[in-house]
PDB file of C-alpha atoms and ligand atoms in Angstrom:
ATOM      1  CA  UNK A  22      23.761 -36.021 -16.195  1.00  0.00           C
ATOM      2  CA  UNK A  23      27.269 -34.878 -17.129  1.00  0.00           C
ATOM      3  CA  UNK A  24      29.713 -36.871 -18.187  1.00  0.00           C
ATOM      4  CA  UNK A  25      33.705 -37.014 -19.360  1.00  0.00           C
ATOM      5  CA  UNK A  26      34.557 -39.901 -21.622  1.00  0.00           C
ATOM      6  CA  UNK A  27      38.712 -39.749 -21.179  1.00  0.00           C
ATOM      7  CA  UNK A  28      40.944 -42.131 -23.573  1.00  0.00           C
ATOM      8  CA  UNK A  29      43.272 -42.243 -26.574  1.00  0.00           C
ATOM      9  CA  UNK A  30      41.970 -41.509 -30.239  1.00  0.00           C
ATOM     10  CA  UNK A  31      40.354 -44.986 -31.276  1.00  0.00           C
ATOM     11  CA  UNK A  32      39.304 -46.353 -27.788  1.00  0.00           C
ATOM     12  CA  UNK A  33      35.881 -46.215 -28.554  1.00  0.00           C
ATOM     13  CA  UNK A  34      34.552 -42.795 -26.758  1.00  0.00           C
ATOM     14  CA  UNK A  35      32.558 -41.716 -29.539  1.00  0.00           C
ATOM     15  CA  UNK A  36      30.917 -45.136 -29.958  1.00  0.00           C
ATOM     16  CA  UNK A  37      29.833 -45.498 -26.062  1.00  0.00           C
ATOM     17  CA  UNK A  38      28.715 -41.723 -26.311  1.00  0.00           C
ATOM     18  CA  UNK A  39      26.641 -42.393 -28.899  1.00  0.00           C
ATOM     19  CA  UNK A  40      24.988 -45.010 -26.627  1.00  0.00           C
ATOM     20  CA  UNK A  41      24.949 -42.880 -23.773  1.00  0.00           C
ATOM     21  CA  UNK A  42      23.050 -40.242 -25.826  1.00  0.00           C
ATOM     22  CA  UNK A  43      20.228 -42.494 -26.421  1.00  0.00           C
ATOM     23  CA  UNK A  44      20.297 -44.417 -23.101  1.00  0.00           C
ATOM     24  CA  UNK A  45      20.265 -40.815 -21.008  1.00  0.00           C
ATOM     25  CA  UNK A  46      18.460 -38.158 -22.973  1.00  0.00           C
ATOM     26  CA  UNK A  47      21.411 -36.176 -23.288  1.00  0.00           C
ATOM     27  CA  UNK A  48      23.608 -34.675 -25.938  1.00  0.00           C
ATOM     28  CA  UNK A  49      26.995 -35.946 -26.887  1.00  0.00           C
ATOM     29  CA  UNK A  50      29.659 -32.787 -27.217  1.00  0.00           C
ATOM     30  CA  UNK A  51      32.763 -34.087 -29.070  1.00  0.00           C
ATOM     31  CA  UNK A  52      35.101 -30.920 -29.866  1.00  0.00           C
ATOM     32  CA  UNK A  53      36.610 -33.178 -32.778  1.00  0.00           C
ATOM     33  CA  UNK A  54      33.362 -33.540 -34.387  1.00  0.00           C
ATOM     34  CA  UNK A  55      32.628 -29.607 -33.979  1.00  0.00           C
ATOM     35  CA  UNK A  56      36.061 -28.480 -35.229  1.00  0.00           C
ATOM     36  CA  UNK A  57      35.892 -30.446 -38.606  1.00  0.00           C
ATOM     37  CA  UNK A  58      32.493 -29.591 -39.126  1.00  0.00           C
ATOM     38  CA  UNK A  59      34.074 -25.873 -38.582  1.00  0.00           C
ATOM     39  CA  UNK A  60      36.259 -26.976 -40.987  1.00  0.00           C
ATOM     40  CA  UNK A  61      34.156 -28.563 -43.915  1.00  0.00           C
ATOM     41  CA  UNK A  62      32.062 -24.949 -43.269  1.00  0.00           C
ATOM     42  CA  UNK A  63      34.893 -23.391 -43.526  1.00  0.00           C
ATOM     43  CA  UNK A  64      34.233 -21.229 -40.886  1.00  0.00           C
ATOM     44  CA  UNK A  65      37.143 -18.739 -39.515  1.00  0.00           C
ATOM     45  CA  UNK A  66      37.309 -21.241 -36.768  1.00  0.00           C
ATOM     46  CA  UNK A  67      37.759 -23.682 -39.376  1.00  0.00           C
ATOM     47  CA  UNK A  68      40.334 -22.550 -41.113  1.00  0.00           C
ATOM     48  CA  UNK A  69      42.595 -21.756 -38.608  1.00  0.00           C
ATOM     49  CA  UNK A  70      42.274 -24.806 -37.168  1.00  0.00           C
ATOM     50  CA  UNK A  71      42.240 -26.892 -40.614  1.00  0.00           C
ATOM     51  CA  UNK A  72      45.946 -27.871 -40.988  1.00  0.00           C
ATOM     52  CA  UNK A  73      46.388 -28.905 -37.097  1.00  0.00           C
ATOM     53  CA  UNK A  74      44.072 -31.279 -37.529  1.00  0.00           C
ATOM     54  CA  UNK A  75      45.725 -32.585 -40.274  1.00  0.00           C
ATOM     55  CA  UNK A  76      48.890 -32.980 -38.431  1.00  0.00           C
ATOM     56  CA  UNK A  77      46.764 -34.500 -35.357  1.00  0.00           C
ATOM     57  CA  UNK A  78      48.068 -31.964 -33.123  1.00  0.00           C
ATOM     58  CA  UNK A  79      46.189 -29.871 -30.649  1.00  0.00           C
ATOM     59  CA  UNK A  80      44.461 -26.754 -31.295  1.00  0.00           C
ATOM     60  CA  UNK A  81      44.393 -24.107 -29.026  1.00  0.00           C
ATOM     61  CA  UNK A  82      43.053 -24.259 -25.436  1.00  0.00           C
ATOM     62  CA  UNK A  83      40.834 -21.260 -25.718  1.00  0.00           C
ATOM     63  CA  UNK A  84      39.582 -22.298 -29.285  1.00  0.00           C
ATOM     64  CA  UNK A  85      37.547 -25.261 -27.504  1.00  0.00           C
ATOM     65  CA  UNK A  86      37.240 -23.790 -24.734  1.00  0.00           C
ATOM     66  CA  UNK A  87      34.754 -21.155 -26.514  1.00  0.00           C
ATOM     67  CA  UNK A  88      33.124 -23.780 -28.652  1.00  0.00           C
ATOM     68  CA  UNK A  89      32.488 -26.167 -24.896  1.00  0.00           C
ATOM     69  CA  UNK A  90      31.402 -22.552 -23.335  1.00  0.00           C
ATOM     70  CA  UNK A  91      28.627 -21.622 -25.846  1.00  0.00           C
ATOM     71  CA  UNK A  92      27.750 -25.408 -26.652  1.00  0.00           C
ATOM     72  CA  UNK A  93      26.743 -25.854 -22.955  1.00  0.00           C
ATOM     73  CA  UNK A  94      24.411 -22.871 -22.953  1.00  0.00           C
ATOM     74  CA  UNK A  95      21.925 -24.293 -25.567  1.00  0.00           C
ATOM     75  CA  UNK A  96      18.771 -25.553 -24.775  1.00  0.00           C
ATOM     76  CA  UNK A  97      19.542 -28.895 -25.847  1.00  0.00           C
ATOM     77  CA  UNK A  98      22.582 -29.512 -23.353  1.00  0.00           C
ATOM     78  CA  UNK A  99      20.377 -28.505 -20.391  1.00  0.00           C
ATOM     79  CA  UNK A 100      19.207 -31.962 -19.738  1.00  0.00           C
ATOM     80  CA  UNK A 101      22.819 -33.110 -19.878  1.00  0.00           C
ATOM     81  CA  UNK A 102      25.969 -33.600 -21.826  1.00  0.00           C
ATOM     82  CA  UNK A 103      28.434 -36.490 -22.297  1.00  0.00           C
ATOM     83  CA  UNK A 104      32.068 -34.565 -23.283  1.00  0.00           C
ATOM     84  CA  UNK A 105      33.905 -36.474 -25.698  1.00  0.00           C
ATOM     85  CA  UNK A 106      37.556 -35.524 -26.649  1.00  0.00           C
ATOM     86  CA  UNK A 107      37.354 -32.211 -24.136  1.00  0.00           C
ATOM     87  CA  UNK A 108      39.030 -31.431 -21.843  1.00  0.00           C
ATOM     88  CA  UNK A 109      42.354 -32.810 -24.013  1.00  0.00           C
ATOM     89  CA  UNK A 110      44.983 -30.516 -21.582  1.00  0.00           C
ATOM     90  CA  UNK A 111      44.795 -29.455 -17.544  1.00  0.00           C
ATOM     91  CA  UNK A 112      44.027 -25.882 -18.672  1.00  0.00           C
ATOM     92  CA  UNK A 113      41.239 -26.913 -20.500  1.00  0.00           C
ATOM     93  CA  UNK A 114      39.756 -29.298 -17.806  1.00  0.00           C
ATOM     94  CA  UNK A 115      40.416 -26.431 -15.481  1.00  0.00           C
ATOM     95  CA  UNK A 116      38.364 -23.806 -17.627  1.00  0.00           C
ATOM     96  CA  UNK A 117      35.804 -26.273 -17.432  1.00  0.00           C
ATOM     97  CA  UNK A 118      35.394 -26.100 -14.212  1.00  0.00           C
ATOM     98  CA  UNK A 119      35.083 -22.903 -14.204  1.00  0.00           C
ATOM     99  CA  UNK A 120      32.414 -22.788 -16.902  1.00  0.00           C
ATOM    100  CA  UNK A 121      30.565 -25.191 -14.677  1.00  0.00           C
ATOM    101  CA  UNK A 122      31.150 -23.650 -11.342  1.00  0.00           C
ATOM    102  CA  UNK A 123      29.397 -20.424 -13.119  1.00  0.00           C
ATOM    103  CA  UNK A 124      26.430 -22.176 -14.174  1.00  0.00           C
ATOM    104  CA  UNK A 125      26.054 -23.824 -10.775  1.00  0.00           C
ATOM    105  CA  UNK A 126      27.019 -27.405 -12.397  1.00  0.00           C
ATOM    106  CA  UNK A 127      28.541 -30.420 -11.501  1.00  0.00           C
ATOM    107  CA  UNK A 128      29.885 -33.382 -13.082  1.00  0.00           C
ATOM    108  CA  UNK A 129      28.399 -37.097 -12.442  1.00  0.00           C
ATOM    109  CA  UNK A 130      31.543 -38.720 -13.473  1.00  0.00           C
ATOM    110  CA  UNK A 131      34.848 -38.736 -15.216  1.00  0.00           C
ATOM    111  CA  UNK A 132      35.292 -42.033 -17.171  1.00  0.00           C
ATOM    112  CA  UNK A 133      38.623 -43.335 -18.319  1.00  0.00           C
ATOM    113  CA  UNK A 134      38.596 -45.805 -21.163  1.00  0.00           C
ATOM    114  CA  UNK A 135      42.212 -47.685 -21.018  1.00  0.00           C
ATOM    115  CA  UNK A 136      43.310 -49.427 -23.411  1.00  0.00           C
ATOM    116  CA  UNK A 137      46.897 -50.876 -24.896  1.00  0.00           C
ATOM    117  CA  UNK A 138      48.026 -48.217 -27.759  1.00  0.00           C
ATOM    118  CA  UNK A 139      50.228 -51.212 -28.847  1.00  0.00           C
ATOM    119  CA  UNK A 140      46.770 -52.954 -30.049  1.00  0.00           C
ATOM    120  CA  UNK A 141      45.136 -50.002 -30.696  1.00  0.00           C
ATOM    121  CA  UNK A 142      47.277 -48.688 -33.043  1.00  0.00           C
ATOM    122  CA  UNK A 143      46.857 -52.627 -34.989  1.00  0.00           C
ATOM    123  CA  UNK A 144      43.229 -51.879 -34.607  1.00  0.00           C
ATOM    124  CA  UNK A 145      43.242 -48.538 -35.831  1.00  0.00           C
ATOM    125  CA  UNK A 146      45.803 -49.335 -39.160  1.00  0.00           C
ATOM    126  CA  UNK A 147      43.526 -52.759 -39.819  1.00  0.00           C
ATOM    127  CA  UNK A 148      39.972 -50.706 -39.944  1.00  0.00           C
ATOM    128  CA  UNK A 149      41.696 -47.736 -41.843  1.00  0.00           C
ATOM    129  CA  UNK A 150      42.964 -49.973 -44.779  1.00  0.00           C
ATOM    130  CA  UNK A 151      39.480 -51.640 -44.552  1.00  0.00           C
ATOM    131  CA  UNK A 152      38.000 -48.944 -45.089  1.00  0.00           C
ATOM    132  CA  UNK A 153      39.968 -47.854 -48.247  1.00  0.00           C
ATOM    133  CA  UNK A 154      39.448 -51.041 -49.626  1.00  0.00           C
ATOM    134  CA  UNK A 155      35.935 -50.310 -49.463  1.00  0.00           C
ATOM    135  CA  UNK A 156      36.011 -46.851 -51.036  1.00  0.00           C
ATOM    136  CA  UNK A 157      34.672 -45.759 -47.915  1.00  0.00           C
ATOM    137  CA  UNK A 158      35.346 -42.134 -46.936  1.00  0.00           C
ATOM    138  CA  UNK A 159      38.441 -41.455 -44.636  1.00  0.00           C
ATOM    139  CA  UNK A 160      39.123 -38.557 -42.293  1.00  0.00           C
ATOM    140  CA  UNK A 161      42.041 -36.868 -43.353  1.00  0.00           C
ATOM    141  CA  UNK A 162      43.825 -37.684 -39.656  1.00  0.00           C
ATOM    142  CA  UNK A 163      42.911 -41.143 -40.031  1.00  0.00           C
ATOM    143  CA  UNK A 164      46.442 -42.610 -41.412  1.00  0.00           C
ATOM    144  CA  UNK A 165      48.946 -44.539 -38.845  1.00  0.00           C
ATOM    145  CA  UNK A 166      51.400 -41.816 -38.909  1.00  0.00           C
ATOM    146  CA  UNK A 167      48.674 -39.140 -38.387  1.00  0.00           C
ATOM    147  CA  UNK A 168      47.598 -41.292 -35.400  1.00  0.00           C
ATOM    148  CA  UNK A 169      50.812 -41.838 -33.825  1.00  0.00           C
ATOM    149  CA  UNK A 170      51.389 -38.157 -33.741  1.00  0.00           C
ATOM    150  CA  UNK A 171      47.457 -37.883 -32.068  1.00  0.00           C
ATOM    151  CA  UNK A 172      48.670 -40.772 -29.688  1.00  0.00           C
ATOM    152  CA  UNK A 173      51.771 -38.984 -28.575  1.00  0.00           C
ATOM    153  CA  UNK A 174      49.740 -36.002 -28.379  1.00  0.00           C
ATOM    154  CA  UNK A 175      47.521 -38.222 -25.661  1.00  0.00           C
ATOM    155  CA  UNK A 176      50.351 -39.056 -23.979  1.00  0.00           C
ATOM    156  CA  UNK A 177      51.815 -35.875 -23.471  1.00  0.00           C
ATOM    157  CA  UNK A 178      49.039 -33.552 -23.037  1.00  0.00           C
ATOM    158  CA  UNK A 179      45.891 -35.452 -22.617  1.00  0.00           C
ATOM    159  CA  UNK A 180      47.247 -38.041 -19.830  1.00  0.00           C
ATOM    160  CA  UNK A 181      48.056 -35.093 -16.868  1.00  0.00           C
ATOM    161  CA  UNK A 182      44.221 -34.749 -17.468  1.00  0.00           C
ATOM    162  CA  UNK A 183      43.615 -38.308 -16.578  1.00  0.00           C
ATOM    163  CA  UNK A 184      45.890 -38.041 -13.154  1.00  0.00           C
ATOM    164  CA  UNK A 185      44.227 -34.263 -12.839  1.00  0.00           C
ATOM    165  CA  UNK A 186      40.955 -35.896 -12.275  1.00  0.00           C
ATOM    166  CA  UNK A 187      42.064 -38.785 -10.285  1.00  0.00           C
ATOM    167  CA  UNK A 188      43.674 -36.278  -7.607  1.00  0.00           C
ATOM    168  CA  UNK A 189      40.547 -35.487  -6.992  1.00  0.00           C
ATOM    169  CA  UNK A 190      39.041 -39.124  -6.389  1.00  0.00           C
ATOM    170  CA  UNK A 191      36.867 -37.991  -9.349  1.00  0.00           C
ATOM    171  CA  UNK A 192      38.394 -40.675 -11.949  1.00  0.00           C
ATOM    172  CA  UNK A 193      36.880 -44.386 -12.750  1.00  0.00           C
ATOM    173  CA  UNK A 194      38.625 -46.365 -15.238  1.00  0.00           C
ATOM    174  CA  UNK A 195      36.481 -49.174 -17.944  1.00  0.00           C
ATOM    175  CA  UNK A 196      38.538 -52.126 -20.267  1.00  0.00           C
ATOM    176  CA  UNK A 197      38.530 -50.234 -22.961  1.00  0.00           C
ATOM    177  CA  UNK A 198      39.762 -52.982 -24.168  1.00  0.00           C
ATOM    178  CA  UNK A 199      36.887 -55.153 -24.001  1.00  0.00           C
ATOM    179  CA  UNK A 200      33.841 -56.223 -26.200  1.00  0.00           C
ATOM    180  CA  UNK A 201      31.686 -53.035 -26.711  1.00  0.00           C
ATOM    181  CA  UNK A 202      28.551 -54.115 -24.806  1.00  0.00           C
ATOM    182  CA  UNK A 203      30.898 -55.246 -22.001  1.00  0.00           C
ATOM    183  CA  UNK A 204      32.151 -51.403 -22.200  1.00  0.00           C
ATOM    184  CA  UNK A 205      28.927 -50.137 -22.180  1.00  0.00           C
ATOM    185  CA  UNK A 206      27.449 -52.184 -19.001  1.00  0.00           C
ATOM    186  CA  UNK A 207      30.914 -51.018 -17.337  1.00  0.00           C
ATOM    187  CA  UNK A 208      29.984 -47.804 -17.749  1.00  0.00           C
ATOM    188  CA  UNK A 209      26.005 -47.877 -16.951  1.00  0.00           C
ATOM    189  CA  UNK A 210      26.946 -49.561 -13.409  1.00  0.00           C
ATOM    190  CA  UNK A 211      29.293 -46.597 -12.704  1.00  0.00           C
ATOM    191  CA  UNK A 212      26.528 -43.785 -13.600  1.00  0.00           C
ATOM    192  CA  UNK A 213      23.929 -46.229 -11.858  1.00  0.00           C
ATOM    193  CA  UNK A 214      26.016 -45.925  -8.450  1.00  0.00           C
ATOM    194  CA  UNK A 215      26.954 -42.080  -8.913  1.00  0.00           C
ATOM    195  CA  UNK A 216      23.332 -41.913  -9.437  1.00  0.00           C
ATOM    196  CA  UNK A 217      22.388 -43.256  -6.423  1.00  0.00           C
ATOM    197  CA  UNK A 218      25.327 -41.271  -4.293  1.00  0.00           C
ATOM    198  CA  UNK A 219      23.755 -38.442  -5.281  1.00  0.00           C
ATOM    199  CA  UNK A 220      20.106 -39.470  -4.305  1.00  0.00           C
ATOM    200  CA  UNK A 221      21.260 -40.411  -0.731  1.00  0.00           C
ATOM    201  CA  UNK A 222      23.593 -37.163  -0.590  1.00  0.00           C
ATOM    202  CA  UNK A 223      21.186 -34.379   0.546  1.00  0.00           C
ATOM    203  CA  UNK A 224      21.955 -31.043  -1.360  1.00  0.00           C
ATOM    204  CA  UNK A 225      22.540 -27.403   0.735  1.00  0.00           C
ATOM    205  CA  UNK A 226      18.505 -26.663   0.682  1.00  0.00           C
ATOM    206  CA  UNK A 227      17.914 -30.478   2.315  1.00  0.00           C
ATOM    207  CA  UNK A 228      19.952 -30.245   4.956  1.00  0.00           C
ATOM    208  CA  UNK A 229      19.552 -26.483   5.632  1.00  0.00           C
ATOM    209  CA  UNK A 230      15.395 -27.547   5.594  1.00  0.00           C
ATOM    210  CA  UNK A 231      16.524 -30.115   8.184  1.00  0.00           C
ATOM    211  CA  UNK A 232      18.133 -28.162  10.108  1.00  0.00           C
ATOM    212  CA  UNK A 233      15.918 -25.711  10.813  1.00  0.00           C
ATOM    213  CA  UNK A 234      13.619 -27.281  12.607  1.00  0.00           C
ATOM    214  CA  UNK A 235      15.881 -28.888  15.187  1.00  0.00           C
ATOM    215  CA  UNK A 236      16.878 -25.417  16.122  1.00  0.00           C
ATOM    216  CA  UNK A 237      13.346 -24.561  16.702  1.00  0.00           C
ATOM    217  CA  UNK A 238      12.788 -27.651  18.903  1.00  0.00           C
ATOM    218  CA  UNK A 239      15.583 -26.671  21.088  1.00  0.00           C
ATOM    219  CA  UNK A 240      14.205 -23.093  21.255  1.00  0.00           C
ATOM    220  CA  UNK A 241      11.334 -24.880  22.475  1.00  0.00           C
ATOM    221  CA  UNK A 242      12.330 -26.977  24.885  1.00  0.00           C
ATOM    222  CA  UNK A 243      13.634 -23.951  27.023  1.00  0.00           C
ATOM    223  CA  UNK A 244      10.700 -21.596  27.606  1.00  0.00           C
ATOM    224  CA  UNK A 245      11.847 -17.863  27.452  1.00  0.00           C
ATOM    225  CA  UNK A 246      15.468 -18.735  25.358  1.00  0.00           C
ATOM    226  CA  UNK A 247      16.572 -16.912  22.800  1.00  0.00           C
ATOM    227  CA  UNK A 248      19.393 -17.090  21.120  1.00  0.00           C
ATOM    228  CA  UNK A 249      22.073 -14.539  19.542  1.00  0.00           C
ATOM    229  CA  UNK A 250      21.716 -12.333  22.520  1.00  0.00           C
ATOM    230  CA  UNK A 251      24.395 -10.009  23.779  1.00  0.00           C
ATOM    231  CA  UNK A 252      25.986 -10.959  27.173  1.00  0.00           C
ATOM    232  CA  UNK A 253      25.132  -7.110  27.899  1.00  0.00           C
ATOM    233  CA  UNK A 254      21.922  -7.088  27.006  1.00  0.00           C
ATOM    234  CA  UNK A 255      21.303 -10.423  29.386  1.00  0.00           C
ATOM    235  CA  UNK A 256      22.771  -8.356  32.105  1.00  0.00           C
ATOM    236  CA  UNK A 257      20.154  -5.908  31.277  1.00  0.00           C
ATOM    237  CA  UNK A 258      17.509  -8.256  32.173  1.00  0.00           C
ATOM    238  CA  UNK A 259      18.480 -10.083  34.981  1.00  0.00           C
ATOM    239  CA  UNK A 260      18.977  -6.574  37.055  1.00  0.00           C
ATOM    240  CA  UNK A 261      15.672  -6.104  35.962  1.00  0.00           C
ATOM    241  CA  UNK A 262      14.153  -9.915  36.974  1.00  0.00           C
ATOM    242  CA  UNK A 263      12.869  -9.776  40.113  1.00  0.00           C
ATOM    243  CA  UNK A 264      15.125 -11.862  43.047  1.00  0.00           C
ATOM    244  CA  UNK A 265      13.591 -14.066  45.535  1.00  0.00           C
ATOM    245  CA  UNK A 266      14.619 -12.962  48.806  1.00  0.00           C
ATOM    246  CA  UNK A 267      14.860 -15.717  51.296  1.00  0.00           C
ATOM    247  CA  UNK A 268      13.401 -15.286  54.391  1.00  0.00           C
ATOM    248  CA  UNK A 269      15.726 -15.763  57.360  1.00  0.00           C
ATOM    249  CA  UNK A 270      15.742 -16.059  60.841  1.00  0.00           C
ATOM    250  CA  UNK A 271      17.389 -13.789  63.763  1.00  0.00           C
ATOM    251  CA  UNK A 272      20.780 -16.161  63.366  1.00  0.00           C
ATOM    252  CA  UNK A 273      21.048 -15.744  59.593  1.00  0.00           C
ATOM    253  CA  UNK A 274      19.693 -19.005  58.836  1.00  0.00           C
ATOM    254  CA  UNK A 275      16.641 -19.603  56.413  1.00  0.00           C
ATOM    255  CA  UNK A 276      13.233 -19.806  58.264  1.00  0.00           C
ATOM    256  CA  UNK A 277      11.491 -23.166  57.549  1.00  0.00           C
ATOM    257  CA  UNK A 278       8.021 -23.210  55.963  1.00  0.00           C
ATOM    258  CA  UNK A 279       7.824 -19.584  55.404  1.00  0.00           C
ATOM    259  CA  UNK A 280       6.697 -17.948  52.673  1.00  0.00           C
ATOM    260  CA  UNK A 281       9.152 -15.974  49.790  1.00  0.00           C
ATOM    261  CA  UNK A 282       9.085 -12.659  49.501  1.00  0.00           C
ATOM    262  CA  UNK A 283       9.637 -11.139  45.974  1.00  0.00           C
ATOM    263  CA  UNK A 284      11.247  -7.738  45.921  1.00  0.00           C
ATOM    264  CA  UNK A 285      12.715  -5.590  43.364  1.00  0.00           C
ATOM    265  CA  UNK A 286      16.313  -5.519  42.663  1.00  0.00           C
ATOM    266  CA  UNK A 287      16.215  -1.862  42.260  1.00  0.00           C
TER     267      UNK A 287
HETATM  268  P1  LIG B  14      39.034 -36.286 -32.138  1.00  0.00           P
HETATM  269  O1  LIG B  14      37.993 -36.551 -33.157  1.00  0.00           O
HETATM  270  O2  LIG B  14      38.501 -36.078 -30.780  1.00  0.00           O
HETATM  271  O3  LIG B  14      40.146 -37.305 -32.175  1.00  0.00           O
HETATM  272  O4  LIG B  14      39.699 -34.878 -32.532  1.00  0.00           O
HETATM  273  C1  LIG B  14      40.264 -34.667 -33.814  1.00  0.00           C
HETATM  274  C2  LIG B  14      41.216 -33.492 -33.761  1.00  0.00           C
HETATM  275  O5  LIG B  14      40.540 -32.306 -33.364  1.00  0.00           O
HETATM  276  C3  LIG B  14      42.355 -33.634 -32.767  1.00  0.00           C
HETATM  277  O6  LIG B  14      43.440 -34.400 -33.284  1.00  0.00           O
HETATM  278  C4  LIG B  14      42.729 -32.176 -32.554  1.00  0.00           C
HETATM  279  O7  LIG B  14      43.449 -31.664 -33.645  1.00  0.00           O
HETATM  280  C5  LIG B  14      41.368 -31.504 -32.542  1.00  0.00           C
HETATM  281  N1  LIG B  14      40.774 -31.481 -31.191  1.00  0.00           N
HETATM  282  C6  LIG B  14      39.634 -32.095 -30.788  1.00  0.00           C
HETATM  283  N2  LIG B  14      39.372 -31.861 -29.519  1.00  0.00           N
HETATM  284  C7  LIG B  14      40.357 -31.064 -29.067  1.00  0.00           C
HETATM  285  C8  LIG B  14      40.633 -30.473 -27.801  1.00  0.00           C
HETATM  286  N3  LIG B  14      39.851 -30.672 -26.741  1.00  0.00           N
HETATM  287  N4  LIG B  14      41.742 -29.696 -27.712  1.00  0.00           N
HETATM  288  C9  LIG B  14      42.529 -29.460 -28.775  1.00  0.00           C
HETATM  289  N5  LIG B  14      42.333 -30.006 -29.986  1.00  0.00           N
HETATM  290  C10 LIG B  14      41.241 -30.804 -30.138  1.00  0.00           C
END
């Protein structure tokens, strides 16, 4: 199964992922998580893309792009992958189709979570200030003006991504908005119907298997047919079929009760 979890920064992608990971087997790919590991490695990846994360901007297209192209090719995404935070831009969803039209892939569904970045944003400042009051570790984008600037990123970059994907009747939109589990049954009952789409939908080999043998019936039912033959070569063999002559009287007319005579056209 392959999935795109599509929303804002704080709509709750990462936690349904998470969910979906252990529901479906499959791995959860979230280009955030990758780049500031990159980051805390300080890999050259890392620390080119260090202080754009700090301003909650984008990073490049082809940066992720690379990381979503070799992440897909290890073993442990072959069972599946839910993307989280990717594709952010139309040329990135676009060079994911690409990646996955190379592999022979397809996705099961693109999910939008929608929510109201008025309350989000209250959300979002409340849990951030909790979290300092606890002492508890903070991301280093994870301040209300940082997240405005990653919200108007959404907006302008990340949205065309959501109509992108609903141009191609590929888009289903959850209450992101709601209680988590609510979320979370939204979602299963969309994967349980693509699911079963795609268990009534019979792939190329299916109906190609099916098809086959119709042709052959048809074959059948006409002794001596065959097919794909040239209208010369027909020719050939009818000038070579022997005619039946009818016999005929003095006057031209066909004599009753007797016998026909087979002679060669030739
Ligand atoms: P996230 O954890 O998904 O909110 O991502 C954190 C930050 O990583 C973003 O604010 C961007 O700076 C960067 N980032 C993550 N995914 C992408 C992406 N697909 N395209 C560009 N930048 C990204």
């Amino acid at each position: 199964m392959r999935i795109i979890l599509l929303g804002p920064p704080g709509a709750g992608k990462g936690t349904q992922a998470r969910r979906l990971v252990s529901k479906y087997g499959i791995v959860q790919l979230s280009t955030g998580d990758m780049l500031r590991a990159a980051v805390a490695a300080s890999t050259p990846v890392g620390q080119r893309a260090k202080a754009t994360l700090e301003r909650g901007q984008l990073v490049p297209d082809q940066v992720v792009v690379d990381i979503i192209a070799d992440r897909i090719d290890q073993p442990d995404a072959k069972a599946g992958f839910i993307l989280d935070g990717f594709p952010r831009t139309v040329p990135q969803a676009q060079a994911l189709e690409r990646l996955l039209a190379e592999r022979g892939l397809k996705l099961d569904a693109v999910i939008e979570l929608k929510v109201d970045e008025g309350i989000l944003l209250e959300r979002i400042t409340r849990r951030v200030a909790d979290m300092a009051a606890r002492g508890e570790n903070l991301r280093s984008d994870d301040n209300p003006e940082v997240l405005k600037g990653r919200l108007a990123a959404y907006r302008a970059q990340t949205a065309p991504v959501v109509d992108h994907y609903a141009a191609k009747s590929m888009l289903k939109r959850v209450d992101g908005m709601a209680p988590v589990e609510a979320v979370t049954a939204a979602i299963d009952h969309i994967l349980a119907s693509s699911a079963g789409k795609r268990a009534k939908k019979p792939g190329k080999a299916a109906k190609a298997a099916r098809a086959k043998p119709k042709r052959a019936k048809k074959a059948a039912a006409k002794p001596g047919a065959r097919r794909g033959r040239s209208a010369a070569s027909k020719a050939r063999s009818k000038a070579r079929r022997p005619v039946r002559a009818r016999a005929k009287n003095k006057s031209g007319k066909r004599k009753s009760g007797t016998r026909r005579r087979l002679t060669k056209a030739r």
